[in-house]
mmCIF file of C-alpha atoms in Angstrom:
data_model
loop_
_atom_site.group_PDB
_atom_site.id
_atom_site.type_symbol
_atom_site.label_atom_id
_atom_site.label_comp_id
_atom_site.label_asym_id
_atom_site.label_seq_id
_atom_site.Cartn_x
_atom_site.Cartn_y
_atom_site.Cartn_z
ATOM 1 C CA MET B 1 11.162 3.443 32.782
ATOM 2 C CA THR B 2 9.692 0.012 32.286
ATOM 3 C CA GLY B 3 8.907 0.374 28.616
ATOM 4 C CA VAL B 4 5.460 -1.186 29.174
ATOM 5 C CA PRO B 5 2.495 0.820 27.858
ATOM 6 C CA ALA B 6 0.021 1.968 30.458
ATOM 7 C CA SER B 7 -2.758 0.062 28.734
ATOM 8 C CA ALA B 8 -0.791 -3.190 28.906
ATOM 9 C CA ALA B 9 0.048 -2.602 32.554
ATOM 10 C CA GLY B 10 -3.580 -2.305 33.503
ATOM 11 C CA GLY B 11 -3.851 1.493 33.579
ATOM 12 C CA SER B 12 -5.795 3.854 31.383
ATOM 13 C CA GLY B 13 -2.787 5.663 29.923
ATOM 14 C CA ALA B 14 -3.816 9.036 31.397
ATOM 15 C CA LYS B 15 -1.159 11.092 33.150
ATOM 16 C CA PRO B 16 -1.827 11.918 36.795
ATOM 17 C CA VAL B 17 -2.625 15.520 37.597
ATOM 18 C CA ARG B 18 0.027 17.192 39.739
ATOM 19 C CA GLY B 19 -1.298 17.759 43.227
ATOM 20 C CA GLY B 20 -4.400 15.728 42.518
ATOM 21 C CA ARG B 21 -5.560 12.453 44.020
ATOM 22 C CA LEU B 22 -5.806 9.140 42.283
ATOM 23 C CA GLY B 23 -9.301 7.732 41.902
ATOM 24 C CA THR B 24 -10.404 4.591 43.659
ATOM 25 C CA ALA B 25 -10.232 2.561 40.465
ATOM 26 C CA ALA B 26 -6.670 3.705 39.802
ATOM 27 C CA VAL B 27 -5.556 2.841 43.330
ATOM 28 C CA ASN B 28 -7.165 -0.595 43.319
ATOM 29 C CA GLN B 29 -6.073 -1.511 39.783
ATOM 30 C CA ALA B 30 -2.915 -3.621 40.022
ATOM 31 C CA SER B 31 -0.687 -4.011 36.994
ATOM 32 C CA LEU B 32 -0.344 -7.462 35.488
ATOM 33 C CA TRP B 33 3.425 -6.955 35.412
ATOM 34 C CA ASN B 34 3.848 -6.492 39.157
ATOM 35 C CA ILE B 35 6.551 -8.203 41.186
ATOM 36 C CA ALA B 36 4.208 -10.842 42.634
ATOM 37 C CA ASN B 37 2.995 -11.985 39.207
ATOM 38 C CA ILE B 38 6.533 -11.927 37.826
ATOM 39 C CA LEU B 39 7.676 -14.285 40.597
ATOM 40 C CA THR B 40 4.750 -16.573 39.822
ATOM 41 C CA MET B 41 5.649 -16.628 36.117
ATOM 42 C CA VAL B 42 9.295 -17.337 36.973
ATOM 43 C CA ARG B 43 8.144 -20.310 39.037
ATOM 44 C CA LEU B 44 6.081 -21.605 36.114
ATOM 45 C CA LEU B 45 9.057 -21.271 33.768
ATOM 46 C CA LEU B 46 11.287 -23.099 36.249
ATOM 47 C CA VAL B 47 9.118 -26.236 36.060
ATOM 48 C CA PRO B 48 10.313 -27.440 32.624
ATOM 49 C CA GLY B 49 13.827 -26.217 33.404
ATOM 50 C CA PHE B 50 13.897 -28.230 36.602
ATOM 51 C CA VAL B 51 12.736 -31.390 34.808
ATOM 52 C CA LEU B 52 15.373 -31.011 32.076
ATOM 53 C CA LEU B 53 18.143 -30.512 34.623
ATOM 54 C CA LEU B 54 17.000 -33.465 36.704
ATOM 55 C CA PHE B 55 16.913 -35.886 33.769
ATOM 56 C CA HIS B 56 20.112 -34.641 32.147
ATOM 57 C CA ASP B 57 22.667 -37.393 31.543
ATOM 58 C CA GLY B 58 20.238 -40.112 32.597
ATOM 59 C CA GLY B 59 19.126 -38.433 35.816
ATOM 60 C CA TYR B 60 21.911 -39.765 38.034
ATOM 61 C CA ASP B 61 24.665 -37.200 37.612
ATOM 62 C CA PRO B 62 25.225 -35.538 41.024
ATOM 63 C CA VAL B 63 26.261 -32.243 39.421
ATOM 64 C CA TRP B 64 23.183 -31.878 37.225
ATOM 65 C CA ARG B 65 20.960 -32.963 40.069
ATOM 66 C CA ALA B 66 22.503 -30.213 42.173
ATOM 67 C CA PHE B 67 21.558 -27.740 39.430
ATOM 68 C CA ALA B 68 18.060 -29.204 39.429
ATOM 69 C CA TRP B 69 17.910 -28.771 43.211
ATOM 70 C CA ALA B 70 18.883 -25.104 42.806
ATOM 71 C CA ALA B 71 16.041 -24.555 40.332
ATOM 72 C CA PHE B 72 13.617 -26.355 42.671
ATOM 73 C CA ALA B 73 14.791 -24.295 45.667
ATOM 74 C CA ILE B 74 14.343 -21.010 43.776
ATOM 75 C CA ALA B 75 10.820 -22.050 42.776
ATOM 76 C CA MET B 76 9.903 -22.905 46.371
ATOM 77 C CA ILE B 77 11.399 -19.643 47.682
ATOM 78 C CA THR B 78 9.404 -17.569 45.188
ATOM 79 C CA ASP B 79 6.304 -19.373 46.453
ATOM 80 C CA LEU B 80 6.982 -17.916 49.904
ATOM 81 C CA PHE B 81 7.211 -14.338 48.662
ATOM 82 C CA ASP B 82 4.769 -13.792 45.794
ATOM 83 C CA GLY B 83 1.604 -14.235 47.836
ATOM 84 C CA HIS B 84 2.944 -12.098 50.694
ATOM 85 C CA LEU B 85 3.943 -9.305 48.344
ATOM 86 C CA ALA B 86 0.595 -9.386 46.564
ATOM 87 C CA ARG B 87 -1.340 -9.027 49.813
ATOM 88 C CA ALA B 88 1.003 -6.538 51.466
ATOM 89 C CA TYR B 89 1.194 -4.115 48.526
ATOM 90 C CA ASN B 90 -2.286 -4.611 47.058
ATOM 91 C CA LEU B 91 -0.963 -6.413 43.977
ATOM 92 C CA VAL B 92 -3.677 -9.070 43.854
ATOM 93 C CA THR B 93 -4.859 -9.752 40.292
ATOM 94 C CA ASP B 94 -7.098 -12.336 38.659
ATOM 95 C CA PHE B 95 -4.043 -13.761 36.910
ATOM 96 C CA GLY B 96 -2.260 -14.226 40.227
ATOM 97 C CA LYS B 97 -5.271 -15.925 41.811
ATOM 98 C CA ILE B 98 -5.263 -18.532 39.045
ATOM 99 C CA ALA B 99 -1.549 -18.859 38.246
ATOM 100 C CA ASP B 100 -0.177 -19.032 41.802
ATOM 101 C CA PRO B 101 -1.859 -22.313 42.874
ATOM 102 C CA ILE B 102 -1.151 -23.805 39.440
ATOM 103 C CA ALA B 103 2.554 -22.963 39.780
ATOM 104 C CA ASP B 104 2.674 -24.434 43.297
ATOM 105 C CA LYS B 105 1.181 -27.743 42.250
ATOM 106 C CA ALA B 106 3.142 -27.847 38.988
ATOM 107 C CA ILE B 107 6.590 -27.619 40.577
ATOM 108 C CA MET B 108 5.775 -30.084 43.360
ATOM 109 C CA GLY B 109 4.007 -32.519 41.039
ATOM 110 C CA ALA B 110 6.882 -32.381 38.557
ATOM 111 C CA ALA B 111 9.392 -33.142 41.303
ATOM 112 C CA LEU B 112 7.427 -36.071 42.751
ATOM 113 C CA VAL B 113 6.615 -37.684 39.404
ATOM 114 C CA SER B 114 10.182 -37.249 38.138
ATOM 115 C CA LEU B 115 11.657 -38.799 41.284
ATOM 116 C CA SER B 116 9.267 -41.735 41.013
ATOM 117 C CA VAL B 117 10.167 -42.218 37.340
ATOM 118 C CA LEU B 118 13.841 -42.327 38.330
ATOM 119 C CA GLY B 119 13.037 -44.898 41.008
ATOM 120 C CA ASP B 120 14.135 -42.671 43.909
ATOM 121 C CA LEU B 121 10.661 -42.198 45.412
ATOM 122 C CA PRO B 122 7.918 -44.828 45.833
ATOM 123 C CA TRP B 123 4.919 -44.264 43.562
ATOM 124 C CA TRP B 124 2.445 -44.591 46.437
ATOM 125 C CA ILE B 125 3.906 -41.473 48.085
ATOM 126 C CA THR B 126 3.550 -39.534 44.834
ATOM 127 C CA GLY B 127 0.002 -40.824 44.409
ATOM 128 C CA VAL B 128 -1.070 -39.847 47.939
ATOM 129 C CA ILE B 129 0.308 -36.323 47.702
ATOM 130 C CA ILE B 130 -0.992 -35.581 44.191
ATOM 131 C CA ALA B 131 -4.416 -37.077 44.953
ATOM 132 C CA ARG B 132 -4.680 -34.918 48.056
ATOM 133 C CA GLU B 133 -3.711 -31.727 46.212
ATOM 134 C CA LEU B 134 -6.139 -32.353 43.354
ATOM 135 C CA GLY B 135 -8.914 -33.365 45.748
ATOM 136 C CA ILE B 136 -8.537 -30.221 47.857
ATOM 137 C CA THR B 137 -8.544 -28.074 44.715
ATOM 138 C CA LEU B 138 -11.833 -29.637 43.619
ATOM 139 C CA MET B 139 -13.170 -29.247 47.155
ATOM 140 C CA ARG B 140 -12.450 -25.531 47.055
ATOM 141 C CA PHE B 141 -14.473 -25.194 43.858
ATOM 142 C CA TRP B 142 -17.267 -27.235 45.501
ATOM 143 C CA VAL B 143 -17.717 -24.699 48.315
ATOM 144 C CA ILE B 144 -16.502 -21.513 46.634
ATOM 145 C CA ARG B 145 -20.125 -20.360 46.113
ATOM 146 C CA HIS B 146 -20.708 -20.460 49.870
ATOM 147 C CA ALA B 147 -17.333 -19.565 51.391
ATOM 148 C CA VAL B 148 -13.569 -19.707 50.928
ATOM 149 C CA ILE B 149 -11.548 -22.288 52.832
ATOM 150 C CA PRO B 150 -8.699 -20.335 54.463
ATOM 151 C CA ALA B 151 -5.135 -21.595 54.464
ATOM 152 C CA SER B 152 -4.346 -23.172 57.820
ATOM 153 C CA ARG B 153 -1.097 -23.383 59.755
ATOM 154 C CA GLY B 154 -1.074 -27.116 59.158
ATOM 155 C CA GLY B 155 -1.282 -26.530 55.421
ATOM 156 C CA LYS B 156 1.738 -24.240 55.552
ATOM 157 C CA LEU B 157 3.702 -26.814 57.545
ATOM 158 C CA LYS B 158 2.682 -29.449 55.011
ATOM 159 C CA THR B 159 4.028 -27.329 52.148
ATOM 160 C CA LEU B 160 7.282 -26.728 53.995
ATOM 161 C CA ALA B 161 7.710 -30.442 54.785
ATOM 162 C CA GLN B 162 6.938 -31.470 51.200
ATOM 163 C CA GLY B 163 9.386 -28.963 49.752
ATOM 164 C CA THR B 164 12.147 -29.922 52.159
ATOM 165 C CA ALA B 165 11.692 -33.652 51.643
ATOM 166 C CA ALA B 166 11.416 -33.418 47.843
ATOM 167 C CA GLY B 167 14.490 -31.185 47.715
ATOM 168 C CA MET B 168 16.476 -33.726 49.727
ATOM 169 C CA TYR B 169 15.395 -36.484 47.337
ATOM 170 C CA VAL B 170 16.541 -34.411 44.344
ATOM 171 C CA LEU B 171 20.047 -34.316 45.771
ATOM 172 C CA VAL B 172 22.185 -37.429 45.697
ATOM 173 C CA LEU B 173 22.436 -38.240 49.400
ATOM 174 C CA THR B 174 23.812 -41.296 51.150
ATOM 175 C CA GLY B 175 24.173 -42.561 54.680
ATOM 176 C CA PRO B 176 22.397 -40.752 57.523
ATOM 177 C CA LEU B 177 21.199 -37.971 55.216
ATOM 178 C CA ALA B 178 19.400 -40.522 53.041
ATOM 179 C CA THR B 179 17.691 -41.910 56.153
ATOM 180 C CA LEU B 180 16.798 -38.407 57.294
ATOM 181 C CA ARG B 181 15.160 -37.544 53.995
ATOM 182 C CA PHE B 182 13.039 -40.714 54.201
ATOM 183 C CA TRP B 183 11.648 -39.741 57.597
ATOM 184 C CA MET B 184 11.163 -36.170 56.434
ATOM 185 C CA MET B 185 9.056 -37.488 53.561
ATOM 186 C CA MET B 186 7.035 -39.610 56.007
ATOM 187 C CA VAL B 187 6.308 -36.460 58.037
ATOM 188 C CA ALA B 188 5.229 -34.729 54.827
ATOM 189 C CA VAL B 189 2.898 -37.617 53.950
ATOM 190 C CA VAL B 190 1.298 -37.595 57.422
ATOM 191 C CA LEU B 191 0.770 -33.829 57.302
ATOM 192 C CA THR B 192 -0.625 -34.183 53.793
ATOM 193 C CA VAL B 193 -3.256 -36.703 54.894
ATOM 194 C CA VAL B 194 -4.157 -34.954 58.181
ATOM 195 C CA THR B 195 -4.523 -31.501 56.652
ATOM 196 C CA GLY B 196 -6.459 -33.000 53.750
ATOM 197 C CA LEU B 197 -9.009 -34.526 56.129
ATOM 198 C CA ASP B 198 -9.248 -31.211 57.972
ATOM 199 C CA TYR B 199 -9.960 -29.406 54.695
ATOM 200 C CA VAL B 200 -12.722 -31.912 53.924
ATOM 201 C CA ARG B 201 -14.283 -31.288 57.351
ATOM 202 C CA GLN B 202 -14.158 -27.512 56.839
ATOM 203 C CA ALA B 203 -15.630 -27.837 53.362
ATOM 204 C CA VAL B 204 -18.579 -29.911 54.590
ATOM 205 C CA VAL B 205 -19.272 -27.501 57.472
ATOM 206 C CA LEU B 206 -19.020 -24.414 55.265
ATOM 207 C CA ARG B 207 -21.279 -25.935 52.616
ATOM 208 C CA ARG B 208 -23.913 -26.845 55.212
ATOM 209 C CA MET B 209 -23.786 -23.336 56.660
ATOM 210 C CA GLY B 210 -24.041 -21.836 53.187
ATOM 211 C CA LEU B 211 -27.047 -23.976 52.245
ATOM 212 C CA ALA B 212 -28.752 -23.160 55.574
ATOM 213 C CA ALA B 213 -28.189 -19.441 54.979
ATOM 214 C CA GLU B 214 -29.636 -19.734 51.467
ATOM 215 C CA ARG B 215 -32.733 -21.544 52.770
ATOM 216 C CA ALA B 216 -33.214 -18.919 55.488
ATOM 217 C CA ALA B 217 -32.889 -16.127 52.928
ATOM 218 C CA ALA B 218 -35.392 -17.837 50.617
ATOM 219 C CA THR B 219 -37.871 -18.266 53.493
ATOM 220 C CA GLU B 220 -37.501 -14.609 54.439
ATOM 221 C CA ARG B 221 -38.077 -13.492 50.853
ATOM 222 C CA ALA B 222 -41.186 -15.680 50.613
ATOM 223 C CA ALA B 223 -42.561 -14.221 53.869
ATOM 224 C CA GLU B 224 -41.955 -10.669 52.644
ATOM 225 C CA ALA B 225 -43.693 -11.435 49.346
ATOM 226 C CA THR B 226 -46.711 -12.934 51.165
ATOM 227 C CA GLU B 227 -46.944 -9.911 53.464
ATOM 228 C CA ALA B 228 -46.788 -7.556 50.494
ATOM 229 C CA LEU B 229 -49.620 -9.454 48.762
ATOM 230 C CA GLN B 230 -51.760 -9.306 51.916
ATOM 231 C CA ASP B 231 -51.186 -5.565 52.279
ATOM 232 C CA SER B 232 -52.107 -5.045 48.639
ATOM 233 C CA ALA B 233 -55.325 -7.089 49.003
ATOM 234 C CA GLY B 234 -56.349 -5.143 52.132
ATOM 235 C CA THR B 235 -55.808 -1.805 50.438
ATOM 236 C CA THR B 236 -57.978 -2.884 47.477
ATOM 237 C CA ALA B 237 -60.870 -3.985 49.750
ATOM 238 C CA VAL B 238 -60.875 -0.717 51.723
ATOM 239 C CA GLY B 239 -60.902 1.338 48.530
ATOM 240 C CA ALA B 240 -63.877 -0.580 47.064
ATOM 241 C CA GLY B 241 -66.070 -0.409 50.236
ATOM 242 C CA PRO B 242 -67.916 3.018 49.840
ATOM 243 C CA ALA B 243 -68.892 2.209 46.264
ATOM 244 C CA ALA B 244 -70.929 -0.847 47.273
ATOM 245 C CA GLY B 245 -74.111 1.122 48.011
ATOM 246 C CA VAL B 246 -73.971 3.277 44.888
ATOM 247 C CA GLY B 247 -73.151 1.401 41.760
ATOM 248 C CA SER B 248 -72.443 -2.145 42.877
ATOM 249 C CA PRO B 249 -74.818 -5.102 42.373
ATOM 250 C CA VAL B 250 -75.411 -5.207 46.138
ATOM 251 C CA GLY B 251 -76.641 -1.632 46.130
ATOM 252 C CA ALA B 252 -78.864 -2.335 43.148
ATOM 253 C CA VAL B 253 -80.492 -5.281 44.892
ATOM 254 C CA ALA B 254 -81.001 -3.239 48.047
ATOM 255 C CA GLY B 255 -82.734 -0.529 46.010
ATOM 256 C CA VAL B 256 -85.161 -2.986 44.431
ATOM 257 C CA THR B 257 -86.700 -3.841 47.803
ATOM 258 C CA ASP B 258 -87.957 -0.240 48.155
ATOM 259 C CA VAL B 259 -90.128 -0.396 44.985
ATOM 260 C CA PRO B 260 -93.875 0.226 45.872
ATOM 261 C CA PRO B 261 -96.540 -2.436 45.125
ATOM 262 C CA VAL B 262 -98.144 -2.677 41.710
ATOM 263 C CA GLY B 263 -101.086 -0.268 41.266
ATOM 264 C CA THR B 264 -99.813 2.286 43.704
ATOM 265 C CA ASP B 265 -99.724 5.821 42.376
ATOM 266 C CA VAL B 266 -96.270 7.161 43.065
ATOM 267 C CA ARG B 267 -96.907 10.706 41.737
ATOM 268 C CA PRO B 268 -96.112 13.456 44.262
ATOM 269 C CA GLY B 269 -99.158 14.617 46.348
ATOM 270 C CA VAL B 270 -101.615 12.081 44.921
ATOM 271 C CA THR B 271 -101.611 9.931 48.036
ATOM 272 C CA ASP B 272 -102.453 12.909 50.286
ATOM 273 C CA VAL B 273 -105.379 14.016 48.033
ATOM 274 C CA HIS B 274 -107.008 10.573 48.070
ATOM 275 C CA GLY B 275 -106.736 10.446 51.851
ATOM 276 C CA ALA B 276 -108.423 13.842 52.276
ATOM 277 C CA ALA B 277 -111.266 12.892 49.919
ATOM 278 C CA GLU B 278 -111.959 9.678 51.810
ATOM 279 C CA ALA B 279 -112.042 11.559 55.149
ATOM 280 C CA ARG B 280 -114.547 14.130 53.751
ATOM 281 C CA ASP B 281 -116.860 11.381 52.409
ATOM 282 C CA ALA B 282 -116.834 9.653 55.761
ATOM 283 C CA ALA B 283 -117.744 12.907 57.571
ATOM 284 C CA GLU B 284 -120.692 13.598 55.222
ATOM 285 C CA ALA B 285 -121.992 10.036 55.739
ATOM 286 C CA GLU B 286 -122.037 10.538 59.495
ATOM 287 C CA ARG B 287 -124.062 13.703 59.108
#
């Protein structure tokens, strides 16, 4: 028993019928309080906790920084599992789509900015990484109407390198380990820039393809509309054709040309009588 009402969990509150089948809506409806979303919320809550632990006692106590590293490591580990669980068990929700990328950028941004404030990490590294993450987020919104930019293998390697390097900087390391973490951060910066440029290239290509598809669809719709208008005009002309000789102005004009000359008697049989009388008079004259 979870103690969460069905309505709050995303269901309708109705009990399933024994032996029956769940409807499509019930199967596809994921509860807000699923394991993937809970991990995302835990990661969000760890952000302020991580910052407080890191800055405790001035930010240079190795013990408190170890606690801060533990909080950072838990946040990064949950990032590996929440998305996989959501996709594998059909737990994708609108909340998860929004909160997951925010939690990712929040924990990494908090770590980088805090380390730069403490003087452990150069500000230019923090600026490059944060600018890239914000730029790619805006780029995704720029092309989201046309397509979705998929996560690449390089992007996953970039996230792993950033998390490893930032975690090493959170710890108080000296000697070879301090040198190692510097080079690990350099690898993270290179992957950040390279994958960022690749995302820009994909975004430009996808946007061009999307605009070309929209223009093609608009042209096709215009052609279909023109063809429909032509078919409608042809049907109207064929239907009006037989009536032209009956009641149309053309038929009326054609009928006027058949009117006999003025003075002609148009009564039935009168013309034949006059002709017979003239023939009889001519015969009597010859006699």
